[in-house]
CSV table of C-alpha atoms in Angstrom, one decimal:
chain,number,residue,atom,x,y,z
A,13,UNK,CA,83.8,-77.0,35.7
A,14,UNK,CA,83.4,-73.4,35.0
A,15,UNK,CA,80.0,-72.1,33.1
A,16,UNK,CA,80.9,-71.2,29.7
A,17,UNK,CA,81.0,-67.1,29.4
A,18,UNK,CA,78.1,-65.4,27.6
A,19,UNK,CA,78.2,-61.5,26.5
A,20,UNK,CA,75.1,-59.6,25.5
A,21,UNK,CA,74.2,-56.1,25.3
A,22,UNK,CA,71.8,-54.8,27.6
A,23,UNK,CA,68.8,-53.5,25.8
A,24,UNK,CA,66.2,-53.3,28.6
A,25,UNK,CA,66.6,-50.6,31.2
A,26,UNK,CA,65.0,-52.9,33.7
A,27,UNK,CA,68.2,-54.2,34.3
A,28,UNK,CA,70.2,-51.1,34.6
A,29,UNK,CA,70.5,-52.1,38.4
A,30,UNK,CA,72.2,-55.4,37.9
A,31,UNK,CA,74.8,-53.8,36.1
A,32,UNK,CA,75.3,-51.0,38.7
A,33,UNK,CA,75.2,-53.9,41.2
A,34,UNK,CA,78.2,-55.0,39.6
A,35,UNK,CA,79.9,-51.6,38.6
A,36,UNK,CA,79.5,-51.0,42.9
A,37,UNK,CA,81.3,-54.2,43.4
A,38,UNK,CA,84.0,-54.3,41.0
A,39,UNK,CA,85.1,-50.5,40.8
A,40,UNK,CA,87.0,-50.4,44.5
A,41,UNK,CA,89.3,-53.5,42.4
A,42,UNK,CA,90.9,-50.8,40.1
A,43,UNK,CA,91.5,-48.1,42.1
A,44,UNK,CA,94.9,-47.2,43.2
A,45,UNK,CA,96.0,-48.2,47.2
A,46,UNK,CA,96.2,-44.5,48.5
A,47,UNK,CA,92.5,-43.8,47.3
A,48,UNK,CA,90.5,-42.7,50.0
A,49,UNK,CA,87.6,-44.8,50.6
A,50,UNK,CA,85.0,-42.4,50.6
A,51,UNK,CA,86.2,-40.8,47.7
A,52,UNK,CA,85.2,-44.2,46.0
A,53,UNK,CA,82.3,-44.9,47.6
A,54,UNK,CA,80.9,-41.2,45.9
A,55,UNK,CA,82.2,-41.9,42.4
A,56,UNK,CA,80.2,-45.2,42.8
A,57,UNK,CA,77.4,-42.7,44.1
A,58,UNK,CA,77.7,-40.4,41.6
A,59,UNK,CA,78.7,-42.2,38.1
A,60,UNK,CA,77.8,-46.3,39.1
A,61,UNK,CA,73.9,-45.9,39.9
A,62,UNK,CA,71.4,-47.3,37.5
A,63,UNK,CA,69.9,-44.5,35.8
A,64,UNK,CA,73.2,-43.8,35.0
A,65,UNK,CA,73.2,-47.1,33.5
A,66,UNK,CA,69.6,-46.9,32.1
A,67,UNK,CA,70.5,-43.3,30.5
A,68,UNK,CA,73.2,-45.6,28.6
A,69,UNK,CA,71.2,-48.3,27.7
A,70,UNK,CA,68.4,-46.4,26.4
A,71,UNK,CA,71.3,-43.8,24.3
A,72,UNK,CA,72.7,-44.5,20.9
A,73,UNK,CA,75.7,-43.1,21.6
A,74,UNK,CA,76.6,-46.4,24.0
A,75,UNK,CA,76.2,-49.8,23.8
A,76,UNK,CA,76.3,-51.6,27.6
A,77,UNK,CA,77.1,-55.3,27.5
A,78,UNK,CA,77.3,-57.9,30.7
A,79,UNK,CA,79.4,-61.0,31.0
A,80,UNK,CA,77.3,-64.0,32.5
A,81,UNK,CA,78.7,-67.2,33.6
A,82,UNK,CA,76.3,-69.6,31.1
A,83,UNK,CA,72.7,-68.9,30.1
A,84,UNK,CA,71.0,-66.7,32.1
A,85,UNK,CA,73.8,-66.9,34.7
A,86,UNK,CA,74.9,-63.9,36.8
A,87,UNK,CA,76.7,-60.9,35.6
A,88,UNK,CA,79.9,-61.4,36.5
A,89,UNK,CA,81.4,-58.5,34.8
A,90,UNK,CA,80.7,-55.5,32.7
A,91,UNK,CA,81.5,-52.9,30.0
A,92,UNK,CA,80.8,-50.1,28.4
A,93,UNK,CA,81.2,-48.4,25.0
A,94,UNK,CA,80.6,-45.2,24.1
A,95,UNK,CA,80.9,-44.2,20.5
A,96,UNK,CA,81.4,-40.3,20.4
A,97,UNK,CA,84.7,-38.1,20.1
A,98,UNK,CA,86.3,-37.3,23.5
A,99,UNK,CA,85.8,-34.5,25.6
A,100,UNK,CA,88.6,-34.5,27.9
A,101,UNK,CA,91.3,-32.5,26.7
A,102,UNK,CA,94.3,-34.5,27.0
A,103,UNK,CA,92.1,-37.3,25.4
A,104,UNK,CA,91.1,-35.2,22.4
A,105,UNK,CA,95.3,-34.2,22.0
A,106,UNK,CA,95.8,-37.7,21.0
A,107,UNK,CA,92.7,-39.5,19.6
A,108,UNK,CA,91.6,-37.7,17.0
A,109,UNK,CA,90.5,-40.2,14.3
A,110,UNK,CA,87.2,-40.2,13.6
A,111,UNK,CA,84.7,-42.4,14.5
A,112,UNK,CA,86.1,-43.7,17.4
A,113,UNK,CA,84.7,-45.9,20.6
A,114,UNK,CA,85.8,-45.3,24.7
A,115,UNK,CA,85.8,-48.2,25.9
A,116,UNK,CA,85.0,-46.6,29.6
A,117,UNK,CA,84.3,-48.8,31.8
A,118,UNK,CA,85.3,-52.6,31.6
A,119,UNK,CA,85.5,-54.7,35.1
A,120,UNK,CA,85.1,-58.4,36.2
A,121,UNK,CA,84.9,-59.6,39.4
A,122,UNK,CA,87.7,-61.0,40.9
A,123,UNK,CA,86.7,-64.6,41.1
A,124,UNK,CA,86.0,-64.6,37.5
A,125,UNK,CA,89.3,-63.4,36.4
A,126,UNK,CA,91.6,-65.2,33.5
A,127,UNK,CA,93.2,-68.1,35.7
A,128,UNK,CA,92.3,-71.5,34.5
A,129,UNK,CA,89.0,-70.4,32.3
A,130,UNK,CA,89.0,-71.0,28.2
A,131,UNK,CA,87.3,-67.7,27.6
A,132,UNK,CA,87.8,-65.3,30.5
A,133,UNK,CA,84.9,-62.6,30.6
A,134,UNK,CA,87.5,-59.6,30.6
A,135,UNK,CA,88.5,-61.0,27.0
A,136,UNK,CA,84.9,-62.0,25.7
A,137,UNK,CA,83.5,-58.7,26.9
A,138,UNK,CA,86.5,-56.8,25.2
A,139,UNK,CA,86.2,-58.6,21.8
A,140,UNK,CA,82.9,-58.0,21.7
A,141,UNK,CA,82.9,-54.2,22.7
A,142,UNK,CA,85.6,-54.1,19.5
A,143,UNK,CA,83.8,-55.8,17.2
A,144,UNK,CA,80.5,-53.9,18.2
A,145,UNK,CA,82.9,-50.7,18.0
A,146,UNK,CA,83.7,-52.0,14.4
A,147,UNK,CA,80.1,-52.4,13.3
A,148,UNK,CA,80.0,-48.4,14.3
A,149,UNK,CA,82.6,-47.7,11.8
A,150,UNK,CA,84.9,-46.5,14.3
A,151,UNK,CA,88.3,-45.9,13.1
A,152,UNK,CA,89.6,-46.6,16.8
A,153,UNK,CA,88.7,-47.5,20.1
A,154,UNK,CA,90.8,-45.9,23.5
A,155,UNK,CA,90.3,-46.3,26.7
A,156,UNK,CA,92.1,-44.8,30.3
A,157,UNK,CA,93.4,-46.6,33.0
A,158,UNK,CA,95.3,-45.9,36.2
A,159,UNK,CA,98.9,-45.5,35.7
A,160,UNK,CA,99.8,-47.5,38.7
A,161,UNK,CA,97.2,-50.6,38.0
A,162,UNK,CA,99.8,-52.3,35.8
A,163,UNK,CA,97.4,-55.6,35.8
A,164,UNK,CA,94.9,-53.9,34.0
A,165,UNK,CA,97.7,-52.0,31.3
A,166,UNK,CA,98.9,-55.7,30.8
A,167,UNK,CA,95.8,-56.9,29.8
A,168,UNK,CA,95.2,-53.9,27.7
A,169,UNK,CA,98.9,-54.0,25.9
A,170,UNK,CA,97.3,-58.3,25.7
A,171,UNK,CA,94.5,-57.5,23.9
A,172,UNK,CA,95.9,-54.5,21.2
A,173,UNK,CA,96.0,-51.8,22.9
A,174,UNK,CA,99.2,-49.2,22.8
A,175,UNK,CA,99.8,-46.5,24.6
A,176,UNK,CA,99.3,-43.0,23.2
A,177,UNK,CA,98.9,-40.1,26.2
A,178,UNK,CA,98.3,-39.4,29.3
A,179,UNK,CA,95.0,-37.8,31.2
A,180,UNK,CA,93.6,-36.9,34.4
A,181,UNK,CA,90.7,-38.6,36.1
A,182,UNK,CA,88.2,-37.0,38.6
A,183,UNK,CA,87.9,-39.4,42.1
A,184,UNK,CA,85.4,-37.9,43.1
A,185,UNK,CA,87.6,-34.0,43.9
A,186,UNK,CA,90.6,-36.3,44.3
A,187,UNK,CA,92.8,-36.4,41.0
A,188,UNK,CA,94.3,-39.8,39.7
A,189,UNK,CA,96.3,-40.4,36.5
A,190,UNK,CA,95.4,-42.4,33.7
A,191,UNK,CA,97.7,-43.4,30.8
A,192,UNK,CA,95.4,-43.1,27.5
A,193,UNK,CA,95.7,-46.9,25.7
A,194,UNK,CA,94.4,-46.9,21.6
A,195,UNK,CA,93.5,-49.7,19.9
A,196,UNK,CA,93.5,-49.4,15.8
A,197,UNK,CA,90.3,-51.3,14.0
């Protein structure tokens, strides 16, 4: 029988490389079939390393929080919320309530996904990065994913989310599309 699924927020930068450990292993899952694989394996270098995380954990502007499965179990997935207005352009067009939440990164890995569990981490971690997104203030929370990972946009549409624009993302000098999803709070 499955370990119930725990979500905490990461307030120790010690741990910043367990959560890149699993930010390594579960970003490859989203990306879209005609990525090149070293153009992953530098995003991962670039944006998934721990003091990116520990710069994160340590900020006020972002709250990271880990999935385990049961107490003290390992992370088995991961996401991150960042509570400040959007930068990107295209992002900025169509979120422009204020406070608002990115929820930017969110992954599980695979054997940990939905089938068969009570609480799935992907939900848990999301319900908890909207409720700490509430407890912000934030008026909204938005989020970007690949326009051709319709498993992930399912899951989004699942738990709230609507779709409200349309954005580039930077792999790594290759350019990938990402449909802009809003969730009202």
């Amino acid at each position: 029988m499955p370990q119930p699924v725990l979500v905490e927020v990461v307030s120790d930068a010690a741990h910043a490389a367990d959560v890149a450990a699993i930010a390594a292993a579960t970003f490859p899952l989203a990306c879209p079939p005609h990525s090149r694989p070293e153009d992953i394996a530098g995003h991962i270098r670039d944006n998934l390393r721990p003091e990116v995380f520990a710069h994160h954990i340590e900020s006020t502007e972002s709250d990271v929080l880990v999935a385990r499965a049961g107490i003290g179990g390992r992370i088995v997935g991961y996401a991150l919320a960042v509570h400040t207005a959007p930068e990107h352009p295209d992002v900025a067009a169509v979120v422009t309530q204020r406070p608002v939440t990115e929820i930017s990164k969110m992954y599980v890995a695979p054997e940990h996904h939905a089938s068969g569990q009570q609480t799935p981490p992907s939900h848990a971690l999301m319900h908890t990065a909207l409720e700490i997104a509430r407890g912000r203030g934030s008026m909204l929370a938005w989020l970007g994913v690949n326009q051709e990972n319709v498993r992930a946009q399912r899951f989004y549409t699942k738990m709230g989310f609507v779709r409200a624009g349309v954005k580039t993302f930077d792999l790594h000098g290759s350019v990938e599309h990402d449909f802009i999803f809003v969730h009202q709070l």
